[in-house]
Coordinates of N, CA and C in Angstrom, one line a residue:
X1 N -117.9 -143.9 -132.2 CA -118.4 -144.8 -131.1 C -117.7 -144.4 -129.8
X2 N -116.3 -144.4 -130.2 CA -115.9 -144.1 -128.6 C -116.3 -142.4 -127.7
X3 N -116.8 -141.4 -128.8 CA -117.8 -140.1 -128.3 C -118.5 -140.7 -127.8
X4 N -119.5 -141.5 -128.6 CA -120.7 -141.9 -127.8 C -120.3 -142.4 -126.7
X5 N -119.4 -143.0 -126.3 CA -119.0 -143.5 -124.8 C -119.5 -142.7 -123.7
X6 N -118.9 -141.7 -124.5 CA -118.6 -140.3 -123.2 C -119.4 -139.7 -122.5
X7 N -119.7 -139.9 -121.1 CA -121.2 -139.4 -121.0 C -122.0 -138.0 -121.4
X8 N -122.9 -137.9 -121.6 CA -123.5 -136.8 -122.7 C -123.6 -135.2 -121.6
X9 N -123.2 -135.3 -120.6 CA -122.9 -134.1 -119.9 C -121.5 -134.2 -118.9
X10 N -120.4 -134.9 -119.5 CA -119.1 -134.6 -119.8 C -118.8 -133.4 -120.3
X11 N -117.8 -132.5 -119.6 CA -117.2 -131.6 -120.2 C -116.7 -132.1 -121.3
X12 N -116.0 -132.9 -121.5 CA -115.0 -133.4 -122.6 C -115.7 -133.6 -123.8
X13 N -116.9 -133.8 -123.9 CA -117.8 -134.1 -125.1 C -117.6 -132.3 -125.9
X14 N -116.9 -131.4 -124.8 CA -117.7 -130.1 -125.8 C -115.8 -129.7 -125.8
X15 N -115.3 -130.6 -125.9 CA -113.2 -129.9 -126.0 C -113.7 -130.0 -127.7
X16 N -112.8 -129.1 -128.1 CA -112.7 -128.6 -129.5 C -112.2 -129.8 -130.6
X17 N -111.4 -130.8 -129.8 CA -111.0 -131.8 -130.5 C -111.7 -132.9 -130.4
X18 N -112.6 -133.1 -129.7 CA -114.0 -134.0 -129.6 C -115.1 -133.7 -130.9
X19 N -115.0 -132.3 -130.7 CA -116.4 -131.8 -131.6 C -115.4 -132.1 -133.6
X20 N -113.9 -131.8 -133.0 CA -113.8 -131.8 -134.4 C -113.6 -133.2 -135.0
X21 N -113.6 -134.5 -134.3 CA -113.7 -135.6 -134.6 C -115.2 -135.8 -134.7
X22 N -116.0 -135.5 -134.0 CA -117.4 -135.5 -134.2 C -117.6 -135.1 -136.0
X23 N -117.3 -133.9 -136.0 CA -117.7 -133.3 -137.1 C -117.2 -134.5 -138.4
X24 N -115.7 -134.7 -138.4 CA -115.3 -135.4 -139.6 C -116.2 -136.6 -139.5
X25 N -116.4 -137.4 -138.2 CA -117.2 -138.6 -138.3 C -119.0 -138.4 -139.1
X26 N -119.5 -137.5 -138.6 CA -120.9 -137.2 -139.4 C -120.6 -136.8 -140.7
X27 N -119.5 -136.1 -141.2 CA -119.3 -136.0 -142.6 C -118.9 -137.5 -143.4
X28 N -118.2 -138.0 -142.8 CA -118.1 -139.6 -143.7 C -119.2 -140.1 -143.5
X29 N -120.4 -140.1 -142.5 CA -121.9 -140.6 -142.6 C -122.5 -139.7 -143.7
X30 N -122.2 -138.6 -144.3 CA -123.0 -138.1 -145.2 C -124.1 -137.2 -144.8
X31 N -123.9 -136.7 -143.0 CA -124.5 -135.6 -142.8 C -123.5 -134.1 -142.6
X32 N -123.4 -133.8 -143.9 CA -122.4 -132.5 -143.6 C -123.1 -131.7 -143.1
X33 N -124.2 -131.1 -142.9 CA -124.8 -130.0 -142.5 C -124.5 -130.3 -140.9
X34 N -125.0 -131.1 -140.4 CA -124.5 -131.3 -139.2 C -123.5 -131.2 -138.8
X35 N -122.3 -132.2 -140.1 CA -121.0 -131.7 -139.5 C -120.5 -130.3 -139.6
X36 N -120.8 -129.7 -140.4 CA -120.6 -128.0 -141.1 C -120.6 -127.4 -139.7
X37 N -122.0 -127.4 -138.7 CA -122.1 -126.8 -137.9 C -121.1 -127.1 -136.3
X38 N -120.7 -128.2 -136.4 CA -119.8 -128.6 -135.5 C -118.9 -128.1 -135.6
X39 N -118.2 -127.7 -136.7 CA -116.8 -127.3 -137.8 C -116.8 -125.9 -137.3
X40 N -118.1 -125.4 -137.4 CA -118.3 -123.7 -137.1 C -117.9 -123.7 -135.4
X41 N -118.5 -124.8 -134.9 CA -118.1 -124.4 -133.0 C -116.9 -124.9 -132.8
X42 N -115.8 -125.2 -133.8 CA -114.6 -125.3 -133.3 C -113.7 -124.4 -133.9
X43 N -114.1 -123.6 -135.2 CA -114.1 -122.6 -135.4 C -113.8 -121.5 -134.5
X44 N -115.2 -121.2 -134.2 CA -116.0 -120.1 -133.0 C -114.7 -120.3 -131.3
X45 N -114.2 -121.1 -131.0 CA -113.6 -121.6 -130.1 C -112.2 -121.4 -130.4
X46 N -111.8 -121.8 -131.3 CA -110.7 -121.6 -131.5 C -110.1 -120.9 -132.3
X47 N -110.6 -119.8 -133.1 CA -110.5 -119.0 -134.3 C -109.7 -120.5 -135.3
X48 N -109.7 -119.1 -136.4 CA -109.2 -120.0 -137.7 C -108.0 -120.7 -137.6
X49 N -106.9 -119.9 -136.7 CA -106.0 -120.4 -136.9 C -105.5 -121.5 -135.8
X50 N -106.5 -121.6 -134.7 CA -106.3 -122.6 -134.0 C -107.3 -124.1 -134.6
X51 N -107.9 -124.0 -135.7 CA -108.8 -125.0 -135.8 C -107.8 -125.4 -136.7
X52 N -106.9 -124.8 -137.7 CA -105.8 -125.1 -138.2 C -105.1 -126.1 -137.9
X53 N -104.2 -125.6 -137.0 CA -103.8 -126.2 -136.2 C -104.1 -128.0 -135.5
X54 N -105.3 -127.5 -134.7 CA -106.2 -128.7 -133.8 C -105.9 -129.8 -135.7
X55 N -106.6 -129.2 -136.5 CA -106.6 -130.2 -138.1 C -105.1 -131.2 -138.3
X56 N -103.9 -130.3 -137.7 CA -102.4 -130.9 -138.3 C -102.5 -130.7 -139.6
X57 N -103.4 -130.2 -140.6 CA -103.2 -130.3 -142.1 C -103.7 -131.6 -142.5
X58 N -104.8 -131.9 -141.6 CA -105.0 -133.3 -142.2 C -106.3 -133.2 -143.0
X59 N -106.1 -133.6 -144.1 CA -107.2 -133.9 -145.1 C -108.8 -133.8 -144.7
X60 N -109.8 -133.3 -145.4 CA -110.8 -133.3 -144.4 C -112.1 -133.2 -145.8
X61 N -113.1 -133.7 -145.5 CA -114.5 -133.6 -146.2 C -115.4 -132.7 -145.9
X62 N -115.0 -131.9 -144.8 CA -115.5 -130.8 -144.4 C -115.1 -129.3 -145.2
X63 N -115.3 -128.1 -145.4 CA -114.8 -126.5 -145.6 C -113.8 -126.5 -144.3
X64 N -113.0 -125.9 -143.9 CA -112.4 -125.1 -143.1 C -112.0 -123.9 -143.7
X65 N -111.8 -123.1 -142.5 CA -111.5 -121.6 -143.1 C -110.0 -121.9 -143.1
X66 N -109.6 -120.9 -144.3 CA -108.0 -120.6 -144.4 C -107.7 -119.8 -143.1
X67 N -106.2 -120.2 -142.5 CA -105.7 -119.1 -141.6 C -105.4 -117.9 -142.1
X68 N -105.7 -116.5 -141.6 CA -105.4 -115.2 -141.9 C -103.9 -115.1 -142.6
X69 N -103.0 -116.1 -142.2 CA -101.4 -116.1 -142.7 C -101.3 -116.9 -144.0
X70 N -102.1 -117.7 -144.3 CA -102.4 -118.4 -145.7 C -103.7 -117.7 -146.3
X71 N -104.3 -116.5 -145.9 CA -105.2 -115.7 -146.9 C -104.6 -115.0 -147.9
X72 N -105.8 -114.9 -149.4 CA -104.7 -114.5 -150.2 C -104.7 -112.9 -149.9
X73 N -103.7 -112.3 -150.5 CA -103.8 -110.9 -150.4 C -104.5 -109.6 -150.5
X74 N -105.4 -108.8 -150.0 CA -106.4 -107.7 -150.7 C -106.0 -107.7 -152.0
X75 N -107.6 -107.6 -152.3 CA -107.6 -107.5 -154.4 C -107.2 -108.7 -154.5
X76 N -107.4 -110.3 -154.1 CA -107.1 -111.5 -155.1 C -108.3 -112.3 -154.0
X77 N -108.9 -112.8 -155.1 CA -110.5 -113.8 -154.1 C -110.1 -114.4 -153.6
X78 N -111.3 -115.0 -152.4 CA -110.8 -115.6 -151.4 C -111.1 -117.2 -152.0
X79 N -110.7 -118.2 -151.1 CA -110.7 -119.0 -151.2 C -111.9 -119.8 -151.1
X80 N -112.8 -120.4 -151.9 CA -113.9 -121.1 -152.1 C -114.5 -121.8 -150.5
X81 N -115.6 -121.8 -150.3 CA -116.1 -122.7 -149.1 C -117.2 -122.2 -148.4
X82 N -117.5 -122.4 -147.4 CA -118.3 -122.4 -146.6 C -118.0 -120.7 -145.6
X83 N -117.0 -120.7 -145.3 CA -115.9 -119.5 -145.2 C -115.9 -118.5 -145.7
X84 N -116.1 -118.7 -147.1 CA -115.4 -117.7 -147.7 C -116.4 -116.7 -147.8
X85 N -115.9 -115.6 -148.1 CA -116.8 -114.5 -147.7 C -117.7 -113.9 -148.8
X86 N -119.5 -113.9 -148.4 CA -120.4 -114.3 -149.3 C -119.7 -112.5 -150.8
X87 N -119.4 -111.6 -150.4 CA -118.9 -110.4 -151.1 C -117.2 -110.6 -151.6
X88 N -117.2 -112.1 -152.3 CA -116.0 -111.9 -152.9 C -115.4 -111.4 -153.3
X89 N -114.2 -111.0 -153.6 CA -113.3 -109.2 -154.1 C -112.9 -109.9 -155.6
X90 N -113.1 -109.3 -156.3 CA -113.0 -110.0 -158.2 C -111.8 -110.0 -158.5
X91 N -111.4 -110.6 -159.0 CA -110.7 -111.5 -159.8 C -109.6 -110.3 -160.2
X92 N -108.2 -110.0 -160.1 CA -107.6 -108.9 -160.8 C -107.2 -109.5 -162.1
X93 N -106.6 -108.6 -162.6 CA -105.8 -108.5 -163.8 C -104.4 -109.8 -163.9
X94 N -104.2 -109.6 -162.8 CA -103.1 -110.8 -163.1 C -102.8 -112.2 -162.7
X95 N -104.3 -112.8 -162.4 CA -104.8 -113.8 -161.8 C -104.7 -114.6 -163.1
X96 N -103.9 -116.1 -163.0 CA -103.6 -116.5 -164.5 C -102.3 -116.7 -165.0
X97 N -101.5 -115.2 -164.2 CA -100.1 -115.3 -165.1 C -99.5 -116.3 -164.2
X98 N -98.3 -116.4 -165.0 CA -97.4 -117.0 -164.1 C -96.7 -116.6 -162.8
X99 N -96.6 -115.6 -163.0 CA -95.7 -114.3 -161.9 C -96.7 -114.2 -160.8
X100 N -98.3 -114.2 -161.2 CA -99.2 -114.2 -160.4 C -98.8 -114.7 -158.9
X101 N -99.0 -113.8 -158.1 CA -99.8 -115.0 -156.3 C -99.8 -116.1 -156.4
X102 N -100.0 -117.1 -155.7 CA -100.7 -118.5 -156.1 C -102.3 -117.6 -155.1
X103 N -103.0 -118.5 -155.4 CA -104.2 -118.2 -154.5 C -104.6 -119.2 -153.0
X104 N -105.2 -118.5 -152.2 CA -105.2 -118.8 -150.8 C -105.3 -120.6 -150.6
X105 N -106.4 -121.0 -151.7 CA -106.9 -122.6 -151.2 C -105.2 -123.4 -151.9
X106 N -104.7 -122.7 -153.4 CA -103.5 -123.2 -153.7 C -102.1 -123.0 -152.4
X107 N -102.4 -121.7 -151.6 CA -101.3 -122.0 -150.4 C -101.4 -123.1 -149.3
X108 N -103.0 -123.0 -149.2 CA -103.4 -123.9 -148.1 C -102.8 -125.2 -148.6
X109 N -102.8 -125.1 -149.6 CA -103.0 -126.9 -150.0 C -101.9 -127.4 -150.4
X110 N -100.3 -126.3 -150.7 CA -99.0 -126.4 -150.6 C -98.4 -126.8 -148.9
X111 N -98.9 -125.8 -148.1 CA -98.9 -126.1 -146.7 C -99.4 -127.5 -146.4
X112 N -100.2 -128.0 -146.5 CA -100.5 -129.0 -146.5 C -100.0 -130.2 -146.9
X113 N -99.3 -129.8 -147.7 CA -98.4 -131.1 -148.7 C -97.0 -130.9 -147.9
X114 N -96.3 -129.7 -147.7 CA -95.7 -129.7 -146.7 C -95.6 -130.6 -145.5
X115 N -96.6 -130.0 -144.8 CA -97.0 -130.8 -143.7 C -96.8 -132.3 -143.6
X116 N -97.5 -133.3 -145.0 CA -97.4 -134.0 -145.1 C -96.2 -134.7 -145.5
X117 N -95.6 -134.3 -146.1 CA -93.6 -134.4 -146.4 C -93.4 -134.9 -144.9
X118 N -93.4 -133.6 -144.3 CA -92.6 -133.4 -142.3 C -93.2 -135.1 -142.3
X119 N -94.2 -135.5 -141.9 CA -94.3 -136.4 -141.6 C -94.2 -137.5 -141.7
X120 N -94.0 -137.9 -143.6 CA -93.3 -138.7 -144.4 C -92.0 -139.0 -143.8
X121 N -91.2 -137.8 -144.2 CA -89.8 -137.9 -143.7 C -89.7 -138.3 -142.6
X122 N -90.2 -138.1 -141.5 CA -90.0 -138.2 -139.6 C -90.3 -139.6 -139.7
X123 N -91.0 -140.3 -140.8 CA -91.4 -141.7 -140.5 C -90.6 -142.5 -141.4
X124 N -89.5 -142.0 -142.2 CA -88.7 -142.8 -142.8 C -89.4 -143.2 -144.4
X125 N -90.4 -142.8 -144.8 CA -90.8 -142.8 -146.2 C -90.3 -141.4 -146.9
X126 N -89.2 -141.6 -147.5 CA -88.7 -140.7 -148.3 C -89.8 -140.4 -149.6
X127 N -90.0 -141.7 -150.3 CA -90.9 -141.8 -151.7 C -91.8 -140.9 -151.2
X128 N -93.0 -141.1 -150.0 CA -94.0 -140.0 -150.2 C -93.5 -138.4 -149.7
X129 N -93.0 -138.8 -149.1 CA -91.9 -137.0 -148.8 C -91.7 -136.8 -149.8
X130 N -91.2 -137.0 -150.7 CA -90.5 -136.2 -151.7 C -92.1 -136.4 -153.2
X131 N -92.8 -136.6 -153.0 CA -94.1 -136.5 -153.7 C -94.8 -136.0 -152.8
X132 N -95.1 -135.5 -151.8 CA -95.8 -134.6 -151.6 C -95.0 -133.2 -151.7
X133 N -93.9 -133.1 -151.2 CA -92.3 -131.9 -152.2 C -93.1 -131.4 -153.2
X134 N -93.2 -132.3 -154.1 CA -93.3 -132.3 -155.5 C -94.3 -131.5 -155.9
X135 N -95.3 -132.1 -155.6 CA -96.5 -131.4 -155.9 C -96.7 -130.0 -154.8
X136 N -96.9 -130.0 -153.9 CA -96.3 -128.9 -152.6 C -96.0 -127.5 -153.2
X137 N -94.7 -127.6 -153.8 CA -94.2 -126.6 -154.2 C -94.3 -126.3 -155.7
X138 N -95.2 -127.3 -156.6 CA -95.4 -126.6 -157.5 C -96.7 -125.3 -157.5
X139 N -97.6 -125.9 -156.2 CA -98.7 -125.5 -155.5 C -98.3 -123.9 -155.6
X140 N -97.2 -124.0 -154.9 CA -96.6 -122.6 -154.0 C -95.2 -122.6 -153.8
X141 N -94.5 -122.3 -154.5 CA -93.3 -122.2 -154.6 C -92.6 -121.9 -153.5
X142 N -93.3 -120.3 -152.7 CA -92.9 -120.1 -151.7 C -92.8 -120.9 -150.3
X143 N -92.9 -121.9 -150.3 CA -93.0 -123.3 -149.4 C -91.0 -124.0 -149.5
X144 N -90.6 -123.6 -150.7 CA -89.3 -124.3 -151.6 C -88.2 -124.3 -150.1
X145 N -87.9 -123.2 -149.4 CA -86.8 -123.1 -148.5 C -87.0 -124.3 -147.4
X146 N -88.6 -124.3 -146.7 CA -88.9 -125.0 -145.9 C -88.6 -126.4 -146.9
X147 N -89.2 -127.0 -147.7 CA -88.7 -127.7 -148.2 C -87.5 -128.7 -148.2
X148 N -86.8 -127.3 -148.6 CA -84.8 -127.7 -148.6 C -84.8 -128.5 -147.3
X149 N -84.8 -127.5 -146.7 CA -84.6 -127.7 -144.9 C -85.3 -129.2 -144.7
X150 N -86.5 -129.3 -145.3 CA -87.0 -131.1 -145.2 C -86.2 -132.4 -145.7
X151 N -85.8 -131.5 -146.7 CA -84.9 -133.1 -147.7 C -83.6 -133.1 -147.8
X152 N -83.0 -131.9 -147.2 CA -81.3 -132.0 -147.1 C -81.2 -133.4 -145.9
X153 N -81.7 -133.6 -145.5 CA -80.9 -134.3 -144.4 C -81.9 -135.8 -144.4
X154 N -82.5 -135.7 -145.5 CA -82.8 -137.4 -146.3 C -82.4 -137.7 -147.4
X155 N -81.1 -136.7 -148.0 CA -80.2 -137.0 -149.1 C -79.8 -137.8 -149.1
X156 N -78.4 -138.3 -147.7 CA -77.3 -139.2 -147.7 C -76.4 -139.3 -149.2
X157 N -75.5 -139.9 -148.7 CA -74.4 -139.9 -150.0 C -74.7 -139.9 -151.1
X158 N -75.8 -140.6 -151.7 CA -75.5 -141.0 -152.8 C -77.2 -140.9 -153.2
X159 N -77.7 -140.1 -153.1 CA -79.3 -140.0 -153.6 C -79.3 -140.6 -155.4
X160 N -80.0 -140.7 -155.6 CA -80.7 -140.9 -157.0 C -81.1 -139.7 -157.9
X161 N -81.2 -140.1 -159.1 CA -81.2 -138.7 -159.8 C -82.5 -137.8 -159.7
X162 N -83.7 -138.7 -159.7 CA -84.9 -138.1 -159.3 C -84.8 -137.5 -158.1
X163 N -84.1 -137.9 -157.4 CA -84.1 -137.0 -155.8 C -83.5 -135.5 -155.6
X164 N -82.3 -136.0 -156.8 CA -81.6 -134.6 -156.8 C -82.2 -133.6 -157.7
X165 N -83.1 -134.1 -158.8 CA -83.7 -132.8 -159.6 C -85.1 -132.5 -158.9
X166 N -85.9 -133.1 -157.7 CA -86.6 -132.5 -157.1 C -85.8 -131.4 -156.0
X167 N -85.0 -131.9 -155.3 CA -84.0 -130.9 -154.7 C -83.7 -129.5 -155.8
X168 N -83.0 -129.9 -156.9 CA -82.6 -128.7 -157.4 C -83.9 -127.8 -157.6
X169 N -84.8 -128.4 -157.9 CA -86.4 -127.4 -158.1 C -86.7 -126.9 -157.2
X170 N -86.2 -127.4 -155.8 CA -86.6 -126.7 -154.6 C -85.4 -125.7 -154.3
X171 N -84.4 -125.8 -154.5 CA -83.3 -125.0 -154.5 C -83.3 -123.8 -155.5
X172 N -83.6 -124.2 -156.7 CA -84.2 -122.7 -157.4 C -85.2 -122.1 -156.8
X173 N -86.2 -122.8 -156.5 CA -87.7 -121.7 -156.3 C -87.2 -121.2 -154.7
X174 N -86.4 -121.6 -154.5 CA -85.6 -120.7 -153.3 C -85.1 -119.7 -153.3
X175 N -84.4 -119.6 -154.5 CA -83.3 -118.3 -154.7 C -82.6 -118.9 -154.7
X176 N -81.7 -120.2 -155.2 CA -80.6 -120.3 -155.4 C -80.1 -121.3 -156.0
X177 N -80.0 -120.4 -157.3 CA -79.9 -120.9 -158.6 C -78.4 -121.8 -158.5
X178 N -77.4 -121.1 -158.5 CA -76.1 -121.6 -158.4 C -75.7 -123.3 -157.6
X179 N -76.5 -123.0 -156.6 CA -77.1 -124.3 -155.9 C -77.7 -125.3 -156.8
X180 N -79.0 -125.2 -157.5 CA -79.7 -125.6 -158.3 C -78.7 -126.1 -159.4
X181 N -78.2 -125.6 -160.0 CA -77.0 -125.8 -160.9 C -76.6 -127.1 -160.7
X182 N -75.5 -126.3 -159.6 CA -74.8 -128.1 -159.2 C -75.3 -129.2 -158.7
X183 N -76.9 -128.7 -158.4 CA -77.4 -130.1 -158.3 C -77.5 -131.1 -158.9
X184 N -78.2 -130.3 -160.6 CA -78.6 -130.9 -161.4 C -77.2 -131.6 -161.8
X185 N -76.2 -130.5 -162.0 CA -75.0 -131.4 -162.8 C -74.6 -132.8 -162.0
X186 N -75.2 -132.3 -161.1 CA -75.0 -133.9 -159.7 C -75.9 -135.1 -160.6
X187 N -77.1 -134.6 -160.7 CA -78.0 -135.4 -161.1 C -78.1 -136.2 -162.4
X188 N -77.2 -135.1 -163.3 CA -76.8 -135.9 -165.1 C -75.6 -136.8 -164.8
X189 N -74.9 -136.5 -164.0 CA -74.2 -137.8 -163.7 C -74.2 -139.1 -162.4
X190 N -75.5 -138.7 -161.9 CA -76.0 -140.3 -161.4 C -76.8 -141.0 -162.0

């Protein structure tokens, strides 16, 4: 409603973060094609990794393309969508194991849970910081450092035991086990 305000040969109707509130508003109306194509001109404007961005990681009913830094690696498929590219690269051999990559939409969507912690945290809700943590880094491990860095300093004295054995999980998938260790022993005795 408030676009509609704006007069319809306003520059500001065509800023990238007009079009991309445009777009999410016609997608919860249930015209995605429309919004799809709005999605593409903020795309087109801002490459991938600025539409990224313009998003904050916020949840969306639209495709977005993954940013080049969250794509997964040559030789591991891309990430499903609208985006993704119609000559997908097949599936390797180690797609499945454990040791495996995670894949591009599983990084995106660790990042994203990330994201969503930062903002948890900054707003004083520990519970969903430390559940989006949770799931986050099982997403993508490689997320675990940034992590740390999020929930060291929403410990305080005397955390709870569930707090400390998400910590210690993020402190292993970090590289540091010995850390991880004493967490836990922290955490068998609170």
């Amino acid at each position: 409603a408030v676009l509609d305000a704006v007069a319809p040969a306003s520059p500001q109707r065509r800023r990238p973060i007009a079009q991309l509130i445009r777009a999410e508003a016609l997608a919860a109306a249930g015209d995605v094609a429309g919004a799809q194509g709005l999605a593409e001109a903020v795309v087109s404007a801002l490459g991938a990794d600025g539409a990224w961005r313009l998003r904050g990681g916020m949840a969306s009913r639209l495709t977005w393309p993954v940013p080049p830094v969250l794509r997964p690696a040559p030789g591991r498929p891309s990430a499903p969508g609208a985006f993704a590219s119609p000559m997908a690269e097949p599936a390797d051999a180690s797609e499945g194991r454990p040791d495996a990559p995670p894949r591009g939409d599983r990084v995106a969507a660790a990042r994203a849970r990330l994201e969503a912690a930062r903002h948890a945290y900054s707003g004083g809700d520990a519970v969903r910081g430390d559940r989006e943590l949770s799931v986050g880094v099982r997403l993508d491990p490689a997320i675990a450092a940034e992590g740390v860095a999020l929930m060291e300093p929403t410990l305080g004295d005397q955390p709870g035991g569930e707090r400390l054995l998400l910590y210690g999980d993020l402190l292993r998938a970090a590289g540091r086990p010995a850390d991880a260790d004493a967490t836990y022993d922290r955490a068998a005795g609170a």
